[in-house]
Coordinates of C-alpha atoms in Angstrom, one line a residue:
X1 CA -20.8 -21.3 -17.6
X2 CA -21.8 -22.9 -14.2
X3 CA -25.1 -22.5 -12.8
X4 CA -25.7 -22.0 -8.8
X5 CA -24.4 -23.5 -6.3
X6 CA -22.3 -25.7 -9.2
X7 CA -19.1 -23.2 -9.1
X8 CA -15.8 -24.4 -7.3
X9 CA -14.9 -22.4 -4.3
X10 CA -11.4 -22.9 -3.4
X11 CA -11.7 -23.8 0.0
X12 CA -10.0 -20.3 1.9
X13 CA -13.2 -18.5 0.0
X14 CA -15.9 -20.8 0.9
X15 CA -14.7 -21.4 4.4
X16 CA -15.2 -17.3 4.7
X17 CA -18.6 -17.8 3.2
X18 CA -19.0 -20.0 5.9
X19 CA -20.2 -23.2 3.5
X20 CA -17.5 -25.4 3.7
X21 CA -18.1 -28.9 4.8
X22 CA -16.8 -28.9 8.8
X23 CA -14.3 -31.7 9.2
X24 CA -15.7 -35.3 10.4
X25 CA -12.4 -35.8 13.0
X26 CA -10.7 -34.1 14.9
X27 CA -10.5 -32.1 18.6
X28 CA -14.6 -31.5 19.2
X29 CA -15.1 -28.4 21.1
X30 CA -12.2 -27.1 21.4
X31 CA -11.3 -26.7 18.0
X32 CA -12.8 -24.8 15.4
X33 CA -11.6 -22.3 12.1
X34 CA -12.3 -19.3 14.3
X35 CA -10.3 -20.2 16.9
X36 CA -7.1 -21.0 14.4
X37 CA -7.7 -17.9 12.3
X38 CA -8.0 -16.0 15.7
X39 CA -4.8 -17.3 16.9
X40 CA -3.0 -16.4 13.6
X41 CA -4.0 -12.6 13.8
X42 CA -2.7 -12.6 17.3
X43 CA 0.9 -14.2 16.0
X44 CA 0.9 -11.8 13.1
X45 CA -0.2 -8.7 15.5
X46 CA 2.8 -9.3 17.6
X47 CA 5.7 -10.6 15.4
X48 CA 4.4 -10.3 11.4
X49 CA 2.9 -12.2 9.4
X50 CA 6.8 -14.2 8.5
X51 CA 5.6 -15.5 12.0
X52 CA 2.8 -17.5 11.2
X53 CA 2.8 -20.7 10.3
X54 CA 0.7 -23.9 11.1
X55 CA 3.2 -25.1 13.6
X56 CA 3.3 -21.6 14.9
X57 CA -0.8 -22.0 15.4
X58 CA -1.0 -25.0 16.5
X59 CA 1.7 -24.8 19.5
X60 CA -0.4 -21.7 20.8
X61 CA -3.5 -23.7 20.6
X62 CA -2.1 -26.7 21.7
X63 CA -2.0 -28.7 19.5
X64 CA -0.2 -30.7 16.8
X65 CA 0.1 -28.7 13.2
X66 CA -1.7 -31.7 11.7
X67 CA -5.2 -31.4 14.0
X68 CA -5.4 -28.2 12.3
X69 CA -4.9 -29.4 8.4
X70 CA -8.3 -31.2 9.4
X71 CA -9.6 -27.3 9.3
X72 CA -7.6 -25.4 7.2
X73 CA -5.5 -27.3 4.4
X74 CA -3.4 -24.6 3.9
X75 CA -1.4 -21.6 4.6
X76 CA -2.9 -19.6 1.4
X77 CA -6.4 -20.3 2.8
X78 CA -5.3 -19.1 6.3
X79 CA -3.4 -16.2 5.4
X80 CA -6.8 -15.3 3.5
X81 CA -9.1 -15.6 6.1
X82 CA -6.6 -13.4 8.4
X83 CA -7.1 -11.3 6.5
X84 CA -11.1 -10.9 6.1
X85 CA -11.0 -11.0 10.1
X86 CA -8.5 -8.8 9.9
X87 CA -10.7 -6.0 7.7
X88 CA -13.3 -6.6 9.9
X89 CA -16.9 -5.2 8.6
X90 CA -17.0 -1.4 7.8
X91 CA -18.7 1.1 10.3
X92 CA -22.2 1.9 9.0
X93 CA -20.6 6.1 10.3
X94 CA -19.0 5.4 7.1
X95 CA -22.4 6.6 5.7
X96 CA -23.6 8.9 7.6
X97 CA -22.2 12.1 5.7
X98 CA -24.5 14.2 3.9
X99 CA -22.2 14.7 1.0
X100 CA -20.5 11.7 -1.1
X101 CA -17.8 13.5 -0.7
X102 CA -17.9 13.2 3.3
X103 CA -18.3 10.1 2.8
X104 CA -15.2 8.9 1.2
X105 CA -12.7 10.9 3.2
X106 CA -14.4 9.0 6.0
X107 CA -13.9 6.2 3.9
X108 CA -10.4 6.4 3.7
X109 CA -9.4 7.6 7.0
X110 CA -11.4 4.1 8.3
X111 CA -9.1 1.8 6.0
X112 CA -5.7 3.8 7.7
X113 CA -6.8 3.2 11.0
X114 CA -7.5 -0.8 10.4
X115 CA -4.2 -0.9 8.2
X116 CA -1.9 0.7 11.0
X117 CA -4.9 -1.7 14.0
X118 CA -3.6 -4.8 11.6
X119 CA 0.1 -3.6 9.4
X120 CA 0.9 -7.3 8.8
X121 CA -2.1 -6.9 6.0
X122 CA 0.2 -4.9 3.6
X123 CA 2.4 -7.5 3.6
X124 CA -0.5 -10.2 2.4
X125 CA 0.1 -10.9 -1.8
X126 CA -2.4 -9.3 -3.7
X127 CA -4.0 -12.2 -6.2
X128 CA -7.1 -10.7 -7.8
X129 CA -10.1 -8.6 -6.3
X130 CA -11.0 -9.6 -2.7
X131 CA -13.8 -12.0 -2.5
X132 CA -15.0 -12.4 0.7
X133 CA -18.1 -10.9 2.6
X134 CA -15.8 -8.6 4.7
X135 CA -14.0 -7.3 1.4
X136 CA -17.5 -7.4 -0.4
X137 CA -19.1 -5.3 2.4
X138 CA -16.3 -2.5 2.2
X139 CA -16.6 -2.5 -1.5
X140 CA -20.6 -2.0 -1.3
X141 CA -20.9 0.7 1.0
X142 CA -18.0 2.6 -0.8
X143 CA -20.3 2.2 -3.9
X144 CA -22.9 3.3 -1.7
X145 CA -21.2 6.3 -0.9
X146 CA -21.7 7.4 -4.4
X147 CA -25.1 6.3 -4.6
X148 CA -26.6 9.5 -5.1
X149 CA -24.1 10.7 -8.2
X150 CA -24.6 10.1 -11.7
X151 CA -21.4 8.3 -12.2
X152 CA -21.9 4.6 -14.0
X153 CA -21.4 1.8 -11.9
X154 CA -17.6 1.4 -13.2
X155 CA -16.7 4.8 -12.6
X156 CA -18.3 4.6 -9.0
X157 CA -15.9 1.5 -9.1
X158 CA -13.5 3.8 -10.2
X159 CA -13.4 6.2 -7.3
X160 CA -14.0 3.2 -4.5
X161 CA -10.7 1.9 -6.2
X162 CA -8.8 5.2 -5.5
X163 CA -9.7 5.7 -2.6
X164 CA -8.5 2.6 -1.3
X165 CA -5.5 2.8 -3.3
X166 CA -4.7 6.2 -1.2
X167 CA -5.2 4.5 2.1
X168 CA -3.1 1.5 1.3
X169 CA -0.5 3.5 0.0
X170 CA -0.9 6.1 3.4
X171 CA -1.1 3.1 5.7
X172 CA 2.2 1.2 4.3
X173 CA 4.3 4.2 4.5
X174 CA 3.1 5.4 8.6
X175 CA 3.5 1.5 8.7
X176 CA 6.3 1.5 8.1
X177 CA 8.0 4.7 9.8
X178 CA 6.2 2.9 12.8
X179 CA 8.4 0.4 12.8
X180 CA 11.3 2.1 12.3
X181 CA 10.6 4.2 15.6
X182 CA 9.9 0.9 17.2
X183 CA 12.4 -0.6 16.3
X184 CA 15.3 2.7 17.0
X185 CA 13.0 4.2 19.3
X186 CA 13.0 7.5 17.2
X187 CA 10.8 9.8 17.3
X188 CA 9.0 11.3 13.9
X189 CA 11.3 14.4 13.9
X190 CA 13.8 13.2 14.7
X191 CA 14.0 10.6 12.1
X192 CA 12.6 13.7 9.2
X193 CA 15.2 15.2 10.5
X194 CA 18.0 13.0 9.8
X195 CA 16.6 12.0 6.4
X196 CA 16.7 15.4 5.4
X197 CA 20.1 15.9 6.8
X198 CA 21.5 12.7 4.1
X199 CA 19.6 14.0 1.2
X200 CA 21.3 17.8 2.1
X201 CA 24.7 15.4 2.2
X202 CA 23.9 13.6 -1.0
X203 CA 21.6 15.5 -3.4
X204 CA 23.1 18.4 -5.5
X205 CA 21.9 21.1 -7.5
X206 CA 23.8 20.1 -10.7
X207 CA 22.6 16.6 -10.5
X208 CA 19.1 16.9 -8.9
X209 CA 18.1 20.9 -9.6
X210 CA 13.8 20.2 -8.9
X211 CA 15.1 17.8 -5.7
X212 CA 17.4 20.6 -4.3
X213 CA 15.3 23.3 -4.4
X214 CA 12.4 20.6 -2.8
X215 CA 15.2 20.1 0.3
X216 CA 15.9 23.9 0.0
X217 CA 12.4 24.5 0.5
X218 CA 11.9 22.1 3.7
X219 CA 10.2 19.8 2.2
X220 CA 11.1 16.8 4.1
X221 CA 10.9 19.0 7.5
X222 CA 7.4 20.1 6.6
X223 CA 5.1 19.0 9.1
X224 CA 1.6 19.0 7.0
X225 CA -0.1 15.4 5.9
X226 CA 1.3 14.5 2.5
X227 CA -1.4 11.8 1.9
X228 CA -4.1 13.9 2.8
X229 CA -3.7 16.8 0.4
X230 CA -3.0 13.7 -2.6
X231 CA -6.8 12.5 -1.7
X232 CA -8.4 15.7 -1.5
X233 CA -7.2 16.9 -4.9
X234 CA -7.9 13.5 -6.0
X235 CA -11.5 14.3 -4.7
X236 CA -11.5 17.6 -6.4
X237 CA -10.7 15.8 -9.6
X238 CA -14.2 13.2 -9.2
X239 CA -15.9 16.9 -8.1
X240 CA -15.4 18.4 -11.1
X241 CA -16.1 15.5 -13.2
X242 CA -19.7 15.1 -11.4
X243 CA -20.2 18.7 -11.8
X244 CA -19.3 18.1 -16.0
X245 CA -22.2 15.3 -15.4
X246 CA -24.9 17.3 -14.0
X247 CA -24.0 20.1 -16.6
X248 CA -25.3 17.3 -19.4
X249 CA -21.6 15.8 -20.3
X250 CA -21.3 12.6 -21.6
X251 CA -19.7 10.2 -19.6
X252 CA -16.0 9.1 -20.1
X253 CA -15.1 6.0 -22.7
X254 CA -12.7 3.5 -20.5
X255 CA -10.1 4.0 -22.9
X256 CA -8.0 7.0 -21.8
X257 CA -6.3 7.9 -25.2
X258 CA -7.4 6.6 -29.1
X259 CA -4.9 3.9 -30.5
X260 CA -2.0 6.2 -31.9
X261 CA -1.4 5.0 -36.0
X262 CA 1.6 4.2 -37.0
X263 CA 3.6 7.0 -37.7
X264 CA 3.1 7.9 -34.1
X265 CA 3.7 4.2 -33.1
X266 CA 7.2 4.6 -34.7
X267 CA 8.3 8.6 -33.4
X268 CA 7.2 7.0 -29.5
X269 CA 9.5 3.8 -30.1
X270 CA 12.5 6.8 -31.6
X271 CA 11.3 9.2 -28.3
X272 CA 11.9 6.5 -25.6
X273 CA 15.4 5.1 -27.3
X274 CA 16.3 9.0 -27.2
X275 CA 15.0 9.0 -23.8
X276 CA 16.9 5.8 -22.7
X277 CA 20.1 7.3 -24.4
X278 CA 19.4 11.2 -22.0
X279 CA 19.1 8.7 -18.3
X280 CA 22.6 7.0 -20.1
X281 CA 24.1 10.0 -20.1
X282 CA 23.0 11.3 -17.3
X283 CA 23.7 7.7 -15.3
X284 CA 27.1 8.3 -16.9
X285 CA 27.5 11.8 -15.4
X286 CA 26.6 10.8 -12.2
X287 CA 29.3 8.1 -11.4
X288 CA 31.8 10.7 -13.0
X289 CA 31.0 13.2 -10.4
X290 CA 30.9 10.5 -7.4
X291 CA 33.6 9.0 -8.3
X292 CA 35.2 13.3 -8.4
X293 CA 33.7 14.1 -4.8
X294 CA 35.3 10.4 -3.9
X295 CA 38.7 11.4 -5.1
X296 CA 38.1 14.6 -3.3
X297 CA 37.7 13.6 -0.1
X298 CA 40.7 10.4 -0.7
X299 CA 42.9 13.8 -1.7
X300 CA 41.7 15.5 2.0
X301 CA 42.3 13.3 3.7
X302 CA 45.9 12.5 1.8
X303 CA 46.6 16.5 2.7
X304 CA 44.9 16.2 6.3
X305 CA 47.5 12.6 7.1
X306 CA 50.4 14.6 5.6
X307 CA 49.8 17.7 7.8
X308 CA 49.3 16.1 10.9
X309 CA 52.7 14.0 10.5
X310 CA 54.9 17.3 10.0

């Protein structure tokens, strides 16, 4: 194990924590890691993450790409620093509510707001736990929100990951729809009505009975927030668990299910094989019905042409 100060940090992480050595050569004063990152974030905000390159950033700053490499030696490091800049520090207001639930609800909303402010962050690959100062600050405030609960630290971290996971998925979906609105000029209601019409045309009760029932119930035209509902019900579950701990129940073990004996594993394998056979049969049935519909359309079209020729 490395002792204090002996850990060989990747340069991007060292730059984020402010412990990387500054370059000895290159443009002075006019150039800095901070300016490079700010320029890269500006490009990503306006054109997306794919538009960010060393050449593009250098061009925006009026330098050559080689001059940037003296400060940020790899694009992966630049993207990490961009993500750190866009993440920022969590607002102190997150810990203002009196209850852990109110704090986590605010944490969720702040995460979503940040994703919508910088949607390109959602395109950054996840390569492990974030190890930068701002990311650590968000994790710390999430754990602090649960500080007065009887949850263990493992459980608190799990709850924080649950909330940030909800926020990530919410941000991804909303950002995607926002992009479609911007590119097509459609309003949210227009998109919802088009999707509803497509589902009604393509999804049949025979092939997808529950989905068709949901469509007929107007689920794709419902204006309520499905993400907020999911977060609320997740917090209901956490509240119930905290309540059980306060009543003296033991903490749950990390492994949710005990290991199954060999006989159960064999039975489970047979069940999976049977389920795979059912899925294959259902797929074949859907293909046959699709062929049937196509044949019917072609027959109707031939009949229409025949009638128009008479």
